[in-house]
Coordinates of C-alpha atoms in Angstrom, one line a residue:
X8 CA 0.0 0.0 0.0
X9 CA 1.2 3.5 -1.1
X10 CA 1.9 6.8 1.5
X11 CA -2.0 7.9 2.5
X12 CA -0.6 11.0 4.7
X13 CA -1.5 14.2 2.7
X14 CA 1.3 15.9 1.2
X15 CA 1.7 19.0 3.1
X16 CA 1.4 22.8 0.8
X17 CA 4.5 24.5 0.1
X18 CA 4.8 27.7 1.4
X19 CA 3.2 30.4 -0.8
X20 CA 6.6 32.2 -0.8
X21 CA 9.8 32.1 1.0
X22 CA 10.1 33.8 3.9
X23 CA 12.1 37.1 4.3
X24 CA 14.9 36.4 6.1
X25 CA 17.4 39.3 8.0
X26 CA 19.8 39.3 10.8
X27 CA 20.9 42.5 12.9
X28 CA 23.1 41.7 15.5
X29 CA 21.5 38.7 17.2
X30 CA 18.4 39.2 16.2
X31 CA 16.1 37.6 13.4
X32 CA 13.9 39.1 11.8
X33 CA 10.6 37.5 9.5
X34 CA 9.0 39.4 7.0
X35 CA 10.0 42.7 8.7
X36 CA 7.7 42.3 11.1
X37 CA 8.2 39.4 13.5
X38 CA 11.1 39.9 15.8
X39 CA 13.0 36.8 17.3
X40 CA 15.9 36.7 20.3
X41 CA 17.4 33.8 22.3
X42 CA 20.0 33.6 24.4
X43 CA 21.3 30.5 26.7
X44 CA 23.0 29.9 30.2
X45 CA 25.1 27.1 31.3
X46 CA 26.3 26.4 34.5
X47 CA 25.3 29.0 36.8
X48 CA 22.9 28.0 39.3
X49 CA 21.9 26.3 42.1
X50 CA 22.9 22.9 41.0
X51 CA 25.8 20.9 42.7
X52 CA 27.7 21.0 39.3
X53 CA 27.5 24.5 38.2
X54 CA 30.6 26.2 37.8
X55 CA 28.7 29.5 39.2
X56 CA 26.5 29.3 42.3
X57 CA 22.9 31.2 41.9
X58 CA 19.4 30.9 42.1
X59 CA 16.9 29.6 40.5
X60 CA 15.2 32.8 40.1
X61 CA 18.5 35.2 39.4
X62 CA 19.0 32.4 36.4
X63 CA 16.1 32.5 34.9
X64 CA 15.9 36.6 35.2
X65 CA 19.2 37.1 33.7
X66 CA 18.3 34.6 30.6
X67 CA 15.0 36.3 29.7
X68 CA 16.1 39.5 30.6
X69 CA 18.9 39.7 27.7
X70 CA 16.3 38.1 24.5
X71 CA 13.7 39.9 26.1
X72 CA 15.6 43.9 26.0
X73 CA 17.0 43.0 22.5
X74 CA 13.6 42.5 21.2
X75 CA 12.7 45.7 23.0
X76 CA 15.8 47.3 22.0
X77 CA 14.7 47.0 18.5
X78 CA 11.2 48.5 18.7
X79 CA 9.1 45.5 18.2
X80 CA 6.6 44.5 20.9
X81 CA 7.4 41.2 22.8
X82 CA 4.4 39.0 22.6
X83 CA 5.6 35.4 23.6
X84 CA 8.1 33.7 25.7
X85 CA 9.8 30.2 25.1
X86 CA 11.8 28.9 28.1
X87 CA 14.0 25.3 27.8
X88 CA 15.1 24.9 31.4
X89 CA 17.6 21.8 31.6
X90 CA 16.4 20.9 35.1
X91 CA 13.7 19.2 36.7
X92 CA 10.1 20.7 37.1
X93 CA 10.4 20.4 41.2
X94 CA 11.7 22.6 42.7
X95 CA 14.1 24.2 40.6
X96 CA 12.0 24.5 37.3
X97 CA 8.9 26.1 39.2
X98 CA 11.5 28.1 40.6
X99 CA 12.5 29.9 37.1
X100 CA 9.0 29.6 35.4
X101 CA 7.6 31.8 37.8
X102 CA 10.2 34.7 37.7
X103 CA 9.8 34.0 33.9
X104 CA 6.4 35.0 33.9
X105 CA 6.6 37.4 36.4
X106 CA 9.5 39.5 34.0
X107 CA 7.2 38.7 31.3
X108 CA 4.3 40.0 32.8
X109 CA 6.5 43.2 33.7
X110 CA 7.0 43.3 29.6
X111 CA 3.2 43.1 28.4
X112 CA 3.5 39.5 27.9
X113 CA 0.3 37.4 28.9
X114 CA 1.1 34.0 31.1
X115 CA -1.0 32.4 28.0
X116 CA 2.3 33.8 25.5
X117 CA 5.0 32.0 27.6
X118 CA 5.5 28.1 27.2
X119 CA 8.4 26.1 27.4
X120 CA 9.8 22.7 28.6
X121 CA 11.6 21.2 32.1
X122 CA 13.8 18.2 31.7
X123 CA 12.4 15.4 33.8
X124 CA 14.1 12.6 32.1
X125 CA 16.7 12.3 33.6
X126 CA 19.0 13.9 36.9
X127 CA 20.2 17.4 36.2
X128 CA 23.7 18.0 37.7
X129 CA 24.2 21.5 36.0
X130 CA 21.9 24.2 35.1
X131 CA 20.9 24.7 31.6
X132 CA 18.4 27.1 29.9
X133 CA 17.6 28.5 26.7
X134 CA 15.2 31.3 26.2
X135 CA 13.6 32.4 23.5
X136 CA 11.4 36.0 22.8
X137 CA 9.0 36.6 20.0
X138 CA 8.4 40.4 19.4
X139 CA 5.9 41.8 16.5
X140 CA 6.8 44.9 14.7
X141 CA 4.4 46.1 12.3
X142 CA 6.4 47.8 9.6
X143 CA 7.9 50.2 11.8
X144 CA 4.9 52.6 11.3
X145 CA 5.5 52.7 7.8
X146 CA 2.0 52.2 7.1
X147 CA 1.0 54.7 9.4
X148 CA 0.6 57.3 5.9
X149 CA 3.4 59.5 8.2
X150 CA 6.2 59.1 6.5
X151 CA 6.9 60.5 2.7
X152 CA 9.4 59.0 0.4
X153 CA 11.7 61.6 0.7
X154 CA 12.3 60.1 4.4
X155 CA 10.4 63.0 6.4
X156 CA 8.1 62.2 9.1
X157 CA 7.0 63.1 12.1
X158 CA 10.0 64.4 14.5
X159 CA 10.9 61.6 17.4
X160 CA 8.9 58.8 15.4
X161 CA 11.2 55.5 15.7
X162 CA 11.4 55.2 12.1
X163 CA 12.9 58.6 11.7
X164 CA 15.9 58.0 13.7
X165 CA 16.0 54.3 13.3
X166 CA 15.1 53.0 10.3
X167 CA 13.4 49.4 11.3
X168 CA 12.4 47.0 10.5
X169 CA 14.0 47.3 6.9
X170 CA 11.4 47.1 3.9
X171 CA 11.6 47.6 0.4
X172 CA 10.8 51.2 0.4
X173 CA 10.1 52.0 -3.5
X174 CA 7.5 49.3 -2.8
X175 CA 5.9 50.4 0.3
X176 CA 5.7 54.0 -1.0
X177 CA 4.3 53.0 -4.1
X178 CA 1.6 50.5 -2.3
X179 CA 1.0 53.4 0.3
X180 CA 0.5 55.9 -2.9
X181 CA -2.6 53.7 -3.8
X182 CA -3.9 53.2 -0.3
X183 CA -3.9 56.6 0.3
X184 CA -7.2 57.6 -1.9
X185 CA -8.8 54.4 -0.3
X186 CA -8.0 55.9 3.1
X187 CA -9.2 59.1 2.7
X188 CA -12.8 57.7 0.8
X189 CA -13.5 56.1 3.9
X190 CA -11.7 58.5 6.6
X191 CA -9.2 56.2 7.9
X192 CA -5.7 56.0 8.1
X193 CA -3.2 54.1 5.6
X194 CA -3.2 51.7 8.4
X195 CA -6.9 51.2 8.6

């Protein structure tokens, strides 16, 4: 007998790909940062004694102000803790979400994963952030080809997230009537 699981769609189109410092970013508007730390902890192999909670602080904190850093809004939280749930996992998870909450970030937006498997002898976690940055404002109808726009606006002094501008102006151009017909912005 042949296969019978459906063959899944391709992709429509490729994703656009871009990389600022340690960031990666999606289509210009979704905004990813991870960061990882290794032995510091409370466990009796970590090189660096700490707690629970100053761990998992420290590895949000970094993902979590790079995403801010770079304008987008955080919206999720993915933690990989390399220890057990009890006690030490609880531990981090709840300064996880309590940093997160601190952010904007719902407890619903923050998952992740405890290693129960097996005996942890060293600290390990991985964190990711997901932040959403809608095209910088671009759509907004604020900003002009000729790069002007209203003064303090992030786009004006920090041109992110990148998009193809000759594009966006031109789609913006043809918005624009649209907006106006019906008394909304560009955005709308």
């Amino acid at each position: 007998m042949g296969d019978t699981r459906p063959v899944p769609e391709p992709l429509p189109r490729a994703l656009a790909i871009q990389r600022i410092r340690d960031l990666l970013i999606l289509d210009g508007t979704l905004v990813i940062a991870s960061d990882s730390v290794g032995g510091i902890g409370p466990k009796p192999a970590d090189t660096v004694p700490a707690s629970a909670q100053t761990v998992a602080h420290f590895a949000l904190r970094v993902p979590l102000l790079e995403v801010i850093c770079s304008g987008a809004q955080p919206i999720a939280v993915i933690n990989d803790l390399c220890v057990e749930l009890e006690p030490t996992g609880r531990r981090m998870i709840k300064e996880i979400l309590r940093l997160a909450g601190e952010a904007g970030i719902s407890p619903d937006a923050v998952t992740g994963s405890t290693e129960d498997n097996v005996v942890a002898r060293a600290t390990g976690v991985g964190v990711t952030v997901l932040g959403r940055s809608p095209a910088g404002g671009l759509l907004s109808g604020k900003f002009s080809a000729d790069g002007t726009g209203p003064a303090g606006a992030r786009r004006a002094t920090f041109d992110f997230p990148v998009v193809d501008k000759p594009r966006a102006f031109r789609c913006i151009d043809v918005m624009r009537p649209i907006a106006e017909r019906h008394q909304v912005s560009v955005a709308r």
